[in-house]
Amino acid sequence: MHDIRTIRADPAAFDAALARRGMAPESDRLLVHDTEWRAAQTALQDRQSRRNALSRQVGEGRRRGEDTAAAEVEGGDLRREMEALESRATELDAEIRLILDRLPNMLDAAVPDGFGEDANRLVRQVGTPTDLGFAPRQHFELGETLGMMDFATASKIAGARFTILRGPLARMERALGQFMIDLHTREHGYDEVCVPLLVNSASVYGTNQLPKFAEDLFQTTDGRWLIPTAEVPLTNMAAGEIIAETTLPLRVAALSDCFRSEAGASGRDTRGMLRQHQFRKVELVSIARPDTSDAEHERMTGCAERVLELLGLPFRRMVLCAGDTGFGAAKTFDLEVWLPGQQAWREISSCSNMRDFQARRMNARFRAAEGKNVAHVHTLNGSGVAVGRALIAVMENHQQADGSILVPDVLRPWMGGLERIAAA
């Protein structure tokens, strides 16, 4: 959500920011509504002042036994005018909000211009794609050959974009989630939270999935929504709150199931489990002061990178270009992991600084340590990381020529000491 005062102050800058995302100017339309809304508010105040004066005049006149009919008629006319002005002001406010609700966040100046993956900028790479010495298989080939990844039965039960994992592969998926949430809570200072998987519309609006991305979500018959990521409940813990500055930053993490309709993914990644309707992810959320959010963004991304380092996976950090940066983000780092089976880099984590964009939608604020000043917090979120994609990356990068999979050292405590996953 944008502050209309910022748009009033520099409409050209606002339109230029939209243009970076390939969007048409919006300031003229917004400011026409805003000018009329402010005029209605001024007229309301003027009429309210006049009506208050008339009320006093009528009261005093009645006490003196004077004829107050004319003043009463004028007061009635003023009341009807005020009702009309209030109605129009409400309509204008709704129209302004409707426009603002569908406009993306302003981009950080460091975000590169451009559209599409080719315009994303490499920040750094850790590790190099390994030559396995044999033709690598994709994860679904490995999983099906092992008899531990079953797409046919999942499709029979639930439809497309679901997977059933069995045996040691199911255990590895669970081990990855436990390893990651323990790493972030024990070593990275995040507080673990067990979150609701169903949330109300206000919460989904607060993290900017509504109204623009409703088709990407699953809604229940009673109007609640299945979470697309634990970002929604974790961030909304700050909704409507005034947080003491001394407690910031707040860092919370959750391992949860996530649900996405993948409405825009028709025909993409139809084989395997890269794009699922249901998946697990470790989500990291920070609530920070505005002056520390950039540093917090770097820190959060580093926490996600640590997961990949410990799993022995080659990865690279990309800063997304203007056209690729998500709707609510001011700046996003994507972590891409190398998948030998695909011979491609694929996203495994996305860490974003939303600045005060979400905080304005959910009215999340903090109070300065000294004084009574209150300001909006900055919110940040990131994958730490997607469990299913981590499973894919481990399978493909640690596969052996015989189709078995070596278990990374860091996972073995959660795997009962198992060193290799092989067919029975």
XYZ file of C-alpha atoms in Angstrom:
424
model
C 0.000 0.000 0.000
C 1.317 3.422 -0.941
C 1.077 6.649 1.011
C -1.012 9.058 -1.077
C 0.977 11.956 0.411
C 4.116 10.633 -1.299
C 2.292 10.557 -4.628
C 1.010 14.115 -4.118
C 4.527 15.301 -3.343
C 6.143 13.880 -6.500
C 3.723 12.288 -8.981
C 6.346 12.163 -11.730
C 8.664 10.045 -9.572
C 5.784 7.712 -8.738
C 4.932 7.194 -12.407
C 8.616 6.686 -13.257
C 8.782 3.963 -10.603
C 5.778 2.224 -12.140
C 7.360 2.483 -15.574
C 10.338 0.454 -14.321
C 7.895 -2.407 -13.851
C 6.397 -1.864 -17.306
C 3.253 -0.181 -15.974
C 1.318 2.829 -17.241
C 1.183 6.081 -15.207
C -1.404 6.196 -12.432
C -0.749 9.481 -10.628
C -3.203 11.574 -12.670
C -6.108 9.251 -11.987
C -5.218 8.968 -8.323
C -4.750 12.694 -7.803
C -8.059 13.569 -9.511
C -9.836 11.358 -6.988
C -7.645 12.643 -4.174
C -8.321 16.296 -5.028
C -12.059 15.699 -5.048
C -11.839 13.733 -1.785
C -9.943 16.552 -0.057
C -12.448 19.096 -1.396
C -15.298 16.992 0.009
C -13.534 16.783 3.373
C -13.048 20.562 3.446
C -16.683 21.165 2.513
C -17.755 18.764 5.257
C -15.720 20.625 7.839
C -17.131 23.973 6.703
C -20.710 22.697 6.890
C -20.100 21.039 10.230
C -18.791 24.330 11.632
C -21.828 26.196 10.249
C -24.187 23.540 11.610
C -22.592 23.733 15.049
C -23.056 27.520 15.012
C -26.700 27.120 13.973
C -27.301 24.596 16.761
C -26.041 27.111 19.297
C -28.142 29.843 17.663
C -31.292 27.704 17.777
C -30.682 26.739 21.398
C -30.148 30.307 22.490
C -33.125 31.538 20.437
C -35.464 28.993 21.975
C -34.385 29.993 25.470
C -35.237 33.610 24.601
C -38.502 32.614 22.938
C -37.391 33.730 19.447
C -38.518 32.316 16.103
C -35.819 29.783 15.038
C -37.608 28.245 12.066
C -35.247 29.678 9.432
C -32.171 28.486 11.285
C -33.721 25.027 11.706
C -34.476 24.808 7.983
C -30.909 25.782 7.160
C -29.650 23.203 9.651
C -31.720 20.511 7.917
C -30.351 21.538 4.530
C -26.826 21.383 5.910
C -27.434 17.892 7.325
C -28.555 16.601 3.912
C -25.576 18.252 2.211
C -23.256 16.648 4.759
C -24.765 13.222 4.189
C -24.213 13.589 0.438
C -20.636 14.783 0.962
C -19.886 11.933 3.369
C -21.250 9.425 0.883
C -19.162 10.877 -1.942
C -16.033 11.010 0.217
C -16.526 7.333 1.117
C -16.903 6.444 -2.569
C -13.761 8.371 -3.493
C -11.780 6.798 -0.669
C -12.841 3.339 -1.877
C -11.867 4.189 -5.462
C -8.443 5.429 -4.350
C -7.890 2.299 -2.259
C -8.986 0.068 -5.141
C -6.331 1.619 -7.380
C -3.617 1.555 -4.712
C -4.373 -2.057 -3.771
C -3.410 -3.186 -7.262
C -0.205 -1.158 -7.593
C 3.125 -2.843 -6.757
C 5.768 -1.665 -4.354
C 8.336 0.917 -5.384
C 11.651 -0.680 -6.337
C 14.957 -0.098 -4.613
C 17.312 2.030 -6.677
C 19.810 -0.866 -6.762
C 17.362 -3.162 -8.573
C 18.566 -3.535 -12.174
C 16.273 -2.431 -14.980
C 14.905 -4.971 -17.403
C 12.387 -7.763 -17.791
C 12.816 -11.513 -17.592
C 15.486 -13.811 -16.190
C 18.183 -12.583 -18.566
C 18.110 -9.163 -16.886
C 18.656 -10.571 -13.390
C 22.138 -9.838 -12.066
C 24.559 -12.363 -10.601
C 25.781 -11.306 -7.140
C 27.928 -14.328 -6.345
C 28.273 -18.047 -6.966
C 29.292 -20.679 -4.433
C 30.584 -23.942 -5.833
C 30.663 -25.086 -9.421
C 28.428 -27.545 -11.233
C 30.082 -30.922 -10.681
C 30.855 -33.335 -13.484
C 29.414 -36.528 -12.032
C 31.224 -38.656 -14.579
C 28.025 -40.168 -15.919
C 24.762 -39.001 -17.487
C 22.831 -37.546 -14.527
C 19.179 -38.387 -14.050
C 16.417 -36.001 -13.064
C 14.905 -36.370 -9.602
C 11.725 -38.049 -10.802
C 13.736 -40.642 -12.731
C 15.780 -41.380 -9.635
C 12.747 -41.452 -7.337
C 10.645 -43.698 -9.554
C 13.532 -46.113 -10.156
C 14.063 -46.362 -6.400
C 10.356 -47.063 -5.997
C 10.063 -44.185 -3.505
C 8.429 -41.421 -5.564
C 4.911 -42.180 -6.794
C 3.149 -39.685 -9.043
C 0.540 -42.085 -10.439
C -1.003 -42.935 -7.071
C -0.891 -39.296 -5.980
C -2.730 -38.318 -9.170
C -5.358 -40.996 -8.531
C -5.948 -39.662 -5.023
C -5.630 -35.892 -5.552
C -4.996 -35.064 -9.209
C -2.026 -33.514 -10.976
C 0.844 -31.730 -9.166
C 0.898 -33.982 -6.122
C 3.520 -36.545 -5.082
C 3.680 -39.487 -2.708
C 7.086 -40.203 -1.163
C 7.880 -43.515 0.477
C 10.514 -45.043 2.719
C 13.928 -43.375 3.043
C 12.992 -40.660 0.520
C 10.017 -39.647 2.670
C 12.309 -39.678 5.671
C 14.825 -37.457 3.862
C 12.099 -34.937 3.072
C 11.206 -34.843 6.781
C 14.891 -34.694 7.738
C 15.480 -31.675 5.509
C 12.669 -29.717 7.166
C 13.900 -30.590 10.660
C 17.512 -29.786 9.815
C 16.604 -26.378 8.396
C 14.250 -25.231 11.170
C 16.766 -26.368 13.810
C 19.593 -24.517 12.033
C 17.653 -21.266 11.872
C 16.420 -21.424 15.462
C 19.587 -22.728 17.120
C 22.236 -20.851 15.146
C 20.529 -17.948 13.357
C 18.404 -16.515 16.154
C 14.903 -17.130 14.763
C 12.048 -18.054 17.094
C 10.156 -21.123 15.925
C 6.419 -20.655 15.438
C 3.743 -23.232 14.632
C 1.262 -21.335 12.464
C -2.344 -21.821 11.288
C -2.594 -23.178 7.756
C -5.931 -21.397 7.296
C -6.147 -17.604 7.520
C -8.799 -14.933 7.034
C -9.030 -12.486 4.142
C -7.573 -9.600 6.165
C -4.367 -11.576 6.684
C -3.993 -12.480 3.005
C -4.675 -8.841 2.109
C -2.028 -7.702 4.596
C 0.690 -9.677 2.824
C -0.550 -8.450 -0.583
C -1.886 -11.702 -2.048
C -5.351 -10.116 -2.150
C -6.939 -8.742 -4.178
C -4.543 -9.145 -7.107
C -3.528 -12.803 -6.711
C -6.728 -14.482 -5.514
C -6.589 -17.017 -8.350
C -3.244 -18.300 -7.073
C -4.810 -19.310 -3.739
C -7.153 -21.999 -2.464
C -10.239 -20.695 -0.627
C -12.460 -22.746 1.658
C -16.233 -22.696 1.599
C -16.345 -20.582 4.775
C -14.194 -17.816 3.243
C -10.814 -18.703 4.730
C -7.673 -19.261 2.671
C -5.034 -21.993 2.687
C -1.682 -20.310 3.174
C 0.571 -20.070 0.081
C 3.512 -19.665 2.482
C 3.971 -19.206 6.225
C 4.881 -15.597 5.414
C 1.159 -14.828 5.708
C 0.552 -15.847 9.351
C 4.073 -14.972 10.509
C 3.989 -11.414 9.155
C 0.414 -10.822 10.291
C 1.443 -11.488 13.880
C 2.468 -7.805 13.765
C -0.820 -6.607 12.214
C -2.449 -3.779 14.151
C 0.362 -3.763 16.708
C 2.608 -0.983 17.973
C 5.894 -2.731 18.762
C 8.513 -1.369 21.128
C 11.607 -0.314 19.182
C 13.840 -2.045 21.720
C 12.418 -5.452 20.696
C 13.272 -5.028 17.004
C 14.211 -6.834 14.903
C 11.736 -9.638 15.516
C 12.850 -12.830 13.760
C 10.453 -15.750 13.437
C 10.518 -18.971 11.429
C 8.085 -21.758 10.647
C 8.181 -25.127 8.927
C 4.768 -25.511 7.354
C 2.786 -27.006 4.546
C 1.986 -24.496 1.792
C -0.718 -24.551 -0.856
C -0.735 -22.889 -4.269
C -3.050 -23.274 -7.226
C -0.175 -22.677 -9.687
C -2.748 -20.918 -11.874
C -0.046 -19.274 -13.965
C 2.110 -22.380 -14.354
C 0.116 -24.267 -16.964
C 2.465 -26.460 -18.996
C 5.530 -25.601 -16.885
C 7.451 -28.269 -14.929
C 4.697 -30.834 -15.358
C 7.080 -33.717 -14.649
C 8.300 -34.254 -11.131
C 7.784 -32.191 -8.001
C 9.212 -28.767 -8.834
C 5.746 -27.183 -8.936
C 3.262 -28.723 -6.530
C -0.106 -27.677 -5.173
C 1.077 -28.778 -1.712
C 4.643 -28.556 -0.427
C 6.664 -27.814 2.701
C 8.854 -24.814 3.239
C 10.819 -23.212 6.032
C 9.840 -19.540 6.032
C 11.894 -16.760 7.617
C 10.239 -13.453 8.547
C 11.790 -10.348 10.079
C 10.062 -7.260 11.439
C 12.649 -4.466 11.453
C 13.232 -0.756 11.813
C 13.398 1.104 8.488
C 17.051 2.029 8.977
C 18.120 -1.598 9.509
C 16.016 -3.463 6.956
C 18.668 -3.489 4.209
C 21.166 -5.089 6.586
C 18.468 -7.501 7.740
C 17.846 -8.463 4.116
C 21.503 -9.376 3.684
C 21.482 -11.322 6.935
C 18.347 -13.298 6.034
C 19.707 -14.225 2.621
C 22.933 -15.375 4.247
C 20.933 -17.654 6.568
C 19.292 -19.299 3.564
C 22.656 -19.626 1.814
C 24.051 -21.444 4.840
C 21.504 -24.224 4.331
C 22.771 -24.834 0.800
C 26.412 -24.687 1.857
C 25.867 -27.354 4.530
C 24.013 -29.586 2.071
C 26.960 -29.370 -0.345
C 24.942 -27.815 -3.154
C 26.344 -25.423 -5.791
C 24.276 -22.248 -5.782
C 24.274 -18.650 -6.864
C 22.675 -15.466 -5.586
C 20.822 -13.290 -8.082
C 19.315 -9.839 -7.568
C 16.080 -9.784 -9.512
C 15.509 -7.152 -12.172
C 12.619 -4.684 -12.110
C 10.344 -6.823 -14.242
C 11.012 -9.998 -12.255
C 10.689 -8.524 -8.753
C 7.512 -9.609 -7.000
C 4.504 -7.352 -6.515
C 5.123 -6.517 -2.847
C 8.919 -6.456 -2.843
C 11.258 -3.479 -3.073
C 14.239 -5.762 -3.654
C 14.605 -9.535 -3.955
C 17.524 -11.933 -3.876
C 16.864 -15.323 -5.460
C 19.049 -18.280 -4.591
C 19.366 -20.689 -7.487
C 20.692 -24.215 -7.035
C 22.337 -26.294 -9.740
C 20.328 -29.325 -10.865
C 22.550 -31.760 -12.797
C 19.567 -33.687 -14.161
C 18.198 -30.525 -15.782
C 21.614 -29.006 -16.444
C 20.120 -25.752 -15.195
C 20.036 -23.339 -12.282
C 16.637 -23.349 -10.550
C 15.250 -21.133 -7.795
C 15.253 -22.683 -4.336
C 14.856 -19.567 -2.180
C 13.575 -16.030 -2.578
C 14.379 -13.401 0.074
C 12.630 -10.028 -0.151
C 12.625 -6.689 1.608
C 9.060 -5.364 1.454
C 9.962 -2.090 3.219
C 6.735 -0.564 4.662
C 4.489 -1.823 1.825
C 2.900 -4.633 3.853
C 3.087 -2.737 7.141
C 0.815 -0.016 5.743
C -1.713 -2.611 4.613
C -1.789 -4.263 8.036
C -1.056 -1.162 10.131
C 2.037 -2.636 11.780
C 4.042 0.037 13.568
C 6.747 0.597 16.166
C 7.235 3.237 18.845
C 10.599 4.979 19.106
C 12.602 4.137 22.210
C 12.704 7.804 23.162
C 9.577 9.862 22.685
C 6.104 9.079 21.436
C 6.763 8.924 17.687
C 5.167 5.972 15.900
C 6.169 4.770 12.409
C 5.539 1.780 10.188
C 7.920 -1.160 10.495
C 9.638 -2.810 7.563
C 8.799 -6.457 6.854
C 11.040 -9.050 5.217
C 10.463 -12.647 4.235
C 12.466 -15.453 2.690
C 12.561 -19.187 2.084
C 15.007 -20.916 4.320
C 14.487 -23.008 2.130
C 11.779 -24.813 0.119
C 11.910 -28.410 1.385
C 10.737 -30.140 -1.792
C 13.203 -28.274 -3.966
C 15.983 -29.005 -1.472
C 15.086 -32.689 -1.752
C 15.295 -32.461 -5.549
C 18.672 -30.710 -5.352
C 20.106 -33.244 -2.893
C 18.887 -36.159 -4.999
C 20.337 -34.808 -8.229
C 23.646 -33.483 -6.859
C 24.386 -36.502 -4.638
C 23.225 -39.214 -7.034
C 25.544 -42.097 -7.860
C 26.068 -43.986 -11.096
C 24.074 -46.961 -9.758
C 21.028 -44.756 -9.060
C 21.568 -44.552 -5.305
C 21.751 -41.233 -3.428
C 24.352 -40.288 -0.833
C 22.873 -38.683 2.275
C 24.683 -35.409 3.151
C 26.505 -35.583 6.472
C 24.337 -32.885 8.074
C 21.158 -34.912 7.434
C 22.353 -38.219 8.846
C 21.413 -37.453 12.479
C 17.773 -37.146 11.282
C 18.124 -40.234 9.072
C 19.115 -42.668 11.789
C 22.686 -42.599 10.523
C 21.706 -43.753 7.023
C 24.490 -42.944 4.567
C 22.951 -43.967 1.250
C 19.455 -44.352 -0.177
C 19.317 -47.352 -2.501
C 16.680 -49.627 -3.956
C 15.685 -52.469 -1.655
